[in-house]
Amino acid sequence: MTEATIRVENVTKRYGETEAVRGVDLTMAPGECVAMVGHNGAGKSSLIKLMLGLTTPTSGRIRLLGGDPSSAAASHIRRQVGFLPENVAFHPNMTGRETLDFYARLKGAPRRDNDALFERVGLEPAAVKRRVGTYSKGMRQRLALAQALLGGPKVLFLDEPTTGLDPALRQSFYAIVAALRDAGTTVLLCSHALTELEGQADRVVVMNRGRKVADGSLATLRSLARLPVRIRLTLPTDDIADLARRVGEGAALTRLAGGVVELACANDDKVDLVRRIACDGPAVDDIEIVQPSLDEMYAHFLRREAAE
Amino acid sequence: MNTLLIIASKEVREAVRNRWVVATTLLMAALALTLSFLGAAPTGTVGVGPVEVTIVSLSSLTIFLLPLIALLLSFDAVVGEIDRGTMTLLLSYPVARWQVLFGKFLGHAAVIALATVVGYGAAGVALASGGTPIAEESWRAFASMIGSSVLLGAAFTALGYLASTLVRDRGTAAGIAVAIWLGFVLLYDMALLGMLVAGGGSGIGVEALNWLLLANPADAYRLFNLTGFKSVSAFAGTAGLAAHANVSVPLLLAVLAAWVAAPLALATALFSRKQI
């Protein structure tokens, strides 16, 4: 395994009485895309600010690309970091090009690459010449992504990057993120739009009230959560008594709208159950297997946290 | 150094786009031109030239107007950017906090300087083309009035920055800026005058009065312009004061410069510790 790009060790951040981040450990490797999920106020943005060195931890230690991000010598670290803040704002009277030029100069990135960058995020040359004040939300977000990509960052922080974007834009957004990850960039994605993170992130970190409550790949989290898998059957008849008998104790049976019957069972029993239904069960028109979604797992981890 | 210039030039560009530059320059020029034409009327019998008249009236007006413009331009500089979320992004770039503050300050001070030099310079051009011969010393007095006005503008811009870093709320920052203006420009002199009247002239000594005048950038500016040149002080009626107030010109300039440096240094210290 290569050297970790981000290493957060037992970090706590207190603002007056409130603890925004409590004892969080987090390690991220190059080429890894980690999704951080949680409610508003779960400590996601606070943690990003700590990792960017905008604030200093009350206790604990943070290493970003091998250095302390809040130290005076952090300039060379920040040159390799991209950040897309939540609710990004640009000066409305500057054009898109002027805005990106300004940030490129600050970062010491060559400005001749800006055109390629605009093309990459899908901002038309005509739009680039217009003032940012005339931009739609989607265009502003593209410009925000362009500035985050300046200078080819090794670490990319994206705080709620897809809020307010239409589905087509989201697709292209995630395509860019995937390409970056494959090129070896560490990407940290913050979101509460959980469903769209499925398939994008290598790892999911669940935050709640400043604490990290779960951390692992989607598959790991699934097995940890032990949430039931649901098998949906469309039956030609209304007779579910026979089905109930065959299914037995292992699964809970509910009747849904449109003649659909849902069986909820443990992940380990899934294959066996499907085989039984298919081989010697009643006639079935259609079968659909629904894995627990990220939303459900997230809700589960929050419930578990609340119960403790 | 380069980072400073990048941030400063962005600030200037924004001010140009906002029409701030045009508006303040036009305002300054309009006032200066009006005063210089009006000022030409009472000359001849009192033995002072039109430039001296203009200097006295213009510097008196500058004391009220320039601090107000400077504070209006600067009170939002830090707190507004934090509020809009642009500061978070800016600080995630390879820039130090003092560079952000100094760069923005340089930009704003340059806007004020430009408006003052162009606006008042227009009045100078009008006076020169007036036909009356004007002594070299008068021009020196006029030039140093423009120069000290730039310093005065910078001092109140720095005070505005201090207000902007002091608080977390834009409204509060605006309130502090207004209080600074009222305090330094209006109330301070009234209080001083009240003290003098109440004491019957013997309440506080000349020495103490001098120091009290230096403790206010607006008064330092007034002293500098009304007592700095003999021809001006003869007309301003401050010749007597100038004789007593043995505050030298370099000291007055140093005081003005200190009023730029001190609030800015304090603002930088506060900003460096601020949790964004």
XYZ file of C-alpha atoms in Angstrom, chain B:
276
model
C 4.748 39.711 -2.948
C 3.271 38.414 -6.152
C 0.278 37.004 -4.271
C -0.340 40.451 -2.762
C -0.494 42.015 -6.211
C -2.788 39.307 -7.589
C -5.284 39.860 -4.779
C -4.945 43.660 -4.912
C -5.500 43.808 -8.663
C -8.583 41.609 -8.363
C -9.944 43.993 -5.749
C -9.323 46.981 -8.021
C -10.942 45.209 -10.938
C -14.030 44.429 -8.861
C -14.236 48.056 -7.757
C -14.035 49.156 -11.387
C -16.824 46.733 -12.333
C -18.933 47.843 -9.390
C -18.679 51.426 -10.654
C -17.145 52.279 -7.284
C -14.112 53.817 -8.929
C -16.137 55.886 -11.370
C -18.617 57.006 -8.726
C -16.048 58.104 -6.143
C -13.816 59.778 -8.720
C -16.723 61.742 -10.158
C -17.894 62.722 -6.695
C -14.442 63.920 -5.675
C -13.933 65.786 -8.947
C -17.342 67.445 -8.787
C -16.766 68.663 -5.233
C -13.231 69.801 -5.906
C -14.204 71.677 -9.057
C -17.169 73.357 -7.369
C -15.042 74.463 -4.457
C -12.211 75.722 -6.639
C -14.602 77.845 -8.740
C -16.444 79.157 -5.691
C -13.129 79.670 -3.957
C -12.011 82.085 -6.647
C -14.639 84.617 -5.506
C -13.291 85.969 -2.160
C -9.685 86.387 -3.286
C -7.816 89.580 -4.040
C -8.359 91.673 -0.947
C -7.134 89.193 1.675
C -3.875 88.591 -0.084
C -4.203 84.879 -0.662
C -4.343 83.028 -3.935
C -7.200 80.827 -5.186
C -5.174 77.689 -4.484
C -5.010 78.469 -0.770
C -8.745 79.058 -0.628
C -9.345 75.784 -2.387
C -6.984 73.926 -0.075
C -8.742 75.180 3.039
C -12.265 74.450 1.832
C -11.367 71.186 0.134
C -9.443 69.774 3.060
C -12.282 70.709 5.418
C -14.682 68.814 3.204
C -12.282 65.896 2.771
C -12.298 65.336 6.512
C -16.012 64.559 6.366
C -16.305 62.828 3.041
C -13.187 60.758 2.513
C -13.401 58.770 5.782
C -17.011 57.967 4.942
C -16.148 56.688 1.470
C -13.191 54.708 2.804
C -15.267 53.087 5.549
C -18.122 52.283 3.156
C -15.680 50.599 0.815
C -13.878 48.593 3.476
C -16.265 47.554 6.261
C -17.539 44.611 4.189
C -14.130 43.490 2.937
C -13.526 40.603 5.314
C -16.835 39.876 7.011
C -18.673 39.999 3.682
C -16.359 37.483 2.060
C -16.690 35.159 5.025
C -20.462 35.571 4.858
C -20.646 34.782 1.148
C -18.329 31.807 1.547
C -15.682 33.131 -0.820
C -13.156 33.454 2.008
C -13.189 29.714 2.707
C -12.306 29.047 -0.908
C -9.665 31.773 -1.036
C -7.936 30.504 2.102
C -7.847 26.959 0.737
C -5.419 28.332 -1.865
C -1.689 28.680 -1.209
C -2.011 32.118 0.370
C -1.216 33.302 3.876
C -3.900 35.170 5.773
C -1.835 38.340 6.048
C -1.426 38.262 2.274
C -5.194 38.143 1.824
C -5.720 41.092 4.171
C -2.840 43.216 2.881
C -3.682 42.440 -0.735
C -7.291 43.464 -0.326
C -6.254 46.557 1.623
C -3.800 47.569 -1.088
C -6.553 47.224 -3.676
C -9.031 49.338 -1.724
C -6.426 51.950 -0.780
C -5.473 52.174 -4.461
C -9.103 52.808 -5.415
C -9.340 55.657 -2.878
C -5.978 57.036 -3.959
C -6.981 56.967 -7.604
C -10.279 58.727 -6.941
C -8.558 61.373 -4.814
C -5.671 62.049 -7.160
C -7.813 62.182 -10.291
C -10.695 64.053 -8.652
C -8.605 66.685 -6.893
C -6.105 66.763 -9.718
C -8.953 67.908 -11.973
C -9.470 70.867 -9.653
C -5.753 71.619 -9.870
C -5.930 71.605 -13.651
C -8.931 73.936 -13.521
C -7.054 76.320 -11.234
C -3.961 76.278 -13.434
C -5.988 77.120 -16.522
C -7.736 79.933 -14.616
C -5.173 82.486 -15.731
C -4.145 83.787 -12.299
C -0.411 83.310 -11.705
C 0.112 80.787 -8.933
C 3.193 80.574 -6.751
C 5.230 77.432 -6.563
C 4.658 77.133 -2.851
C 0.915 77.079 -3.417
C 1.314 74.132 -5.744
C 3.416 72.354 -3.159
C 0.665 72.915 -0.604
C -1.906 71.607 -3.059
C 0.148 68.524 -3.849
C 0.707 67.739 -0.190
C -3.026 68.129 0.407
C -3.685 65.456 -2.214
C -0.965 63.261 -0.743
C -2.246 63.584 2.803
C -5.791 62.943 1.598
C -4.603 59.637 0.173
C -3.055 58.854 3.564
C -6.256 59.838 5.355
C -8.242 57.577 3.036
C -5.836 54.718 3.717
C -6.095 55.284 7.482
C -9.878 55.011 7.455
C -9.733 52.054 5.076
C -7.500 50.355 7.640
C -9.980 51.232 10.392
C -12.741 49.766 8.218
C -10.745 46.552 7.888
C -10.385 46.413 11.634
C -14.176 46.720 11.989
C -14.583 44.035 9.348
C -12.337 41.502 11.101
C -13.592 42.310 14.582
C -17.070 40.837 14.214
C -18.893 37.940 12.577
C -21.857 39.870 11.288
C -22.015 42.362 8.391
C -24.576 44.540 10.098
C -22.435 44.889 13.197
C -19.419 45.734 11.068
C -21.429 48.461 9.338
C -22.488 49.794 12.731
C -18.914 49.919 13.942
C -17.872 51.709 10.756
C -20.534 54.374 11.292
C -19.467 54.709 14.928
C -15.848 55.163 13.864
C -16.868 57.907 11.450
C -19.088 59.699 13.962
C -16.496 59.373 16.677
C -13.431 60.544 14.833
C -14.988 63.045 12.471
C -17.736 64.698 14.526
C -17.851 63.853 18.207
C -14.131 63.943 18.926
C -13.713 67.597 17.971
C -16.925 68.577 19.746
C -15.734 66.892 22.923
C -12.370 68.591 22.601
C -13.994 71.961 22.042
C -16.301 71.382 24.981
C -13.354 70.576 27.168
C -11.574 73.756 26.118
C -14.635 75.919 26.678
C -15.431 74.351 30.035
C -11.876 74.799 31.210
C -11.846 78.416 30.071
C -8.700 77.780 28.081
C -6.771 76.701 31.149
C -8.305 73.258 31.628
C -5.778 71.423 29.556
C -2.393 72.613 28.487
C -1.206 73.182 24.930
C 0.914 70.088 25.211
C -2.051 67.904 26.097
C -4.144 69.478 23.344
C -1.465 68.672 20.808
C -1.411 65.044 21.831
C -5.178 64.834 21.805
C -5.224 66.235 18.264
C -2.654 63.657 17.204
C -4.775 60.859 18.646
C -7.275 61.382 15.836
C -6.277 60.850 12.196
C -8.821 63.431 10.996
C -7.323 66.089 13.267
C -3.789 65.178 12.284
C -4.867 65.659 8.677
C -6.480 69.003 9.490
C -3.400 70.245 11.317
C -1.160 69.126 8.520
C -3.111 70.970 5.841
C -4.100 74.109 7.720
C -0.831 74.761 9.526
C 1.710 73.088 7.302
C 2.107 76.001 4.898
C 2.316 79.661 5.895
C 0.242 80.955 3.016
C -2.563 78.564 3.854
C -2.585 79.112 7.598
C -2.751 82.892 7.056
C -6.044 82.430 5.283
C -7.391 79.585 7.398
C -7.142 81.684 10.522
C -5.000 79.040 12.082
C -1.792 81.014 11.983
C -2.056 81.555 15.722
C -2.701 77.893 16.330
C 0.167 76.963 14.060
C 2.496 79.135 16.114
C 1.435 77.402 19.327
C 0.998 73.922 18.031
C 4.619 73.050 17.708
C 3.857 69.800 15.984
C 6.206 69.367 13.096
C 5.083 68.327 9.624
C 7.062 65.043 9.602
C 5.463 64.131 12.942
C 1.986 64.739 11.532
C 2.735 62.567 8.541
C 4.171 59.898 10.805
C 0.987 59.995 12.884
C -1.162 59.557 9.777
C 1.034 56.677 8.640
C 0.721 55.120 12.098
C -3.055 55.376 11.771
C -2.721 53.266 8.621
C -0.298 50.729 10.077
C -1.725 50.158 13.538
C -5.334 49.218 12.642
C -4.043 47.088 9.788
C -1.603 45.254 12.054
C -4.336 44.667 14.604
C -6.742 43.472 11.908
C -4.092 41.064 10.591
C -3.495 39.660 14.062
C -7.239 39.178 14.576
C -7.745 37.674 11.127
C -4.905 35.174 11.615
C -6.613 33.832 14.717
C -10.092 33.858 13.279
C -11.867 30.540 12.839
C -13.479 30.737 9.429
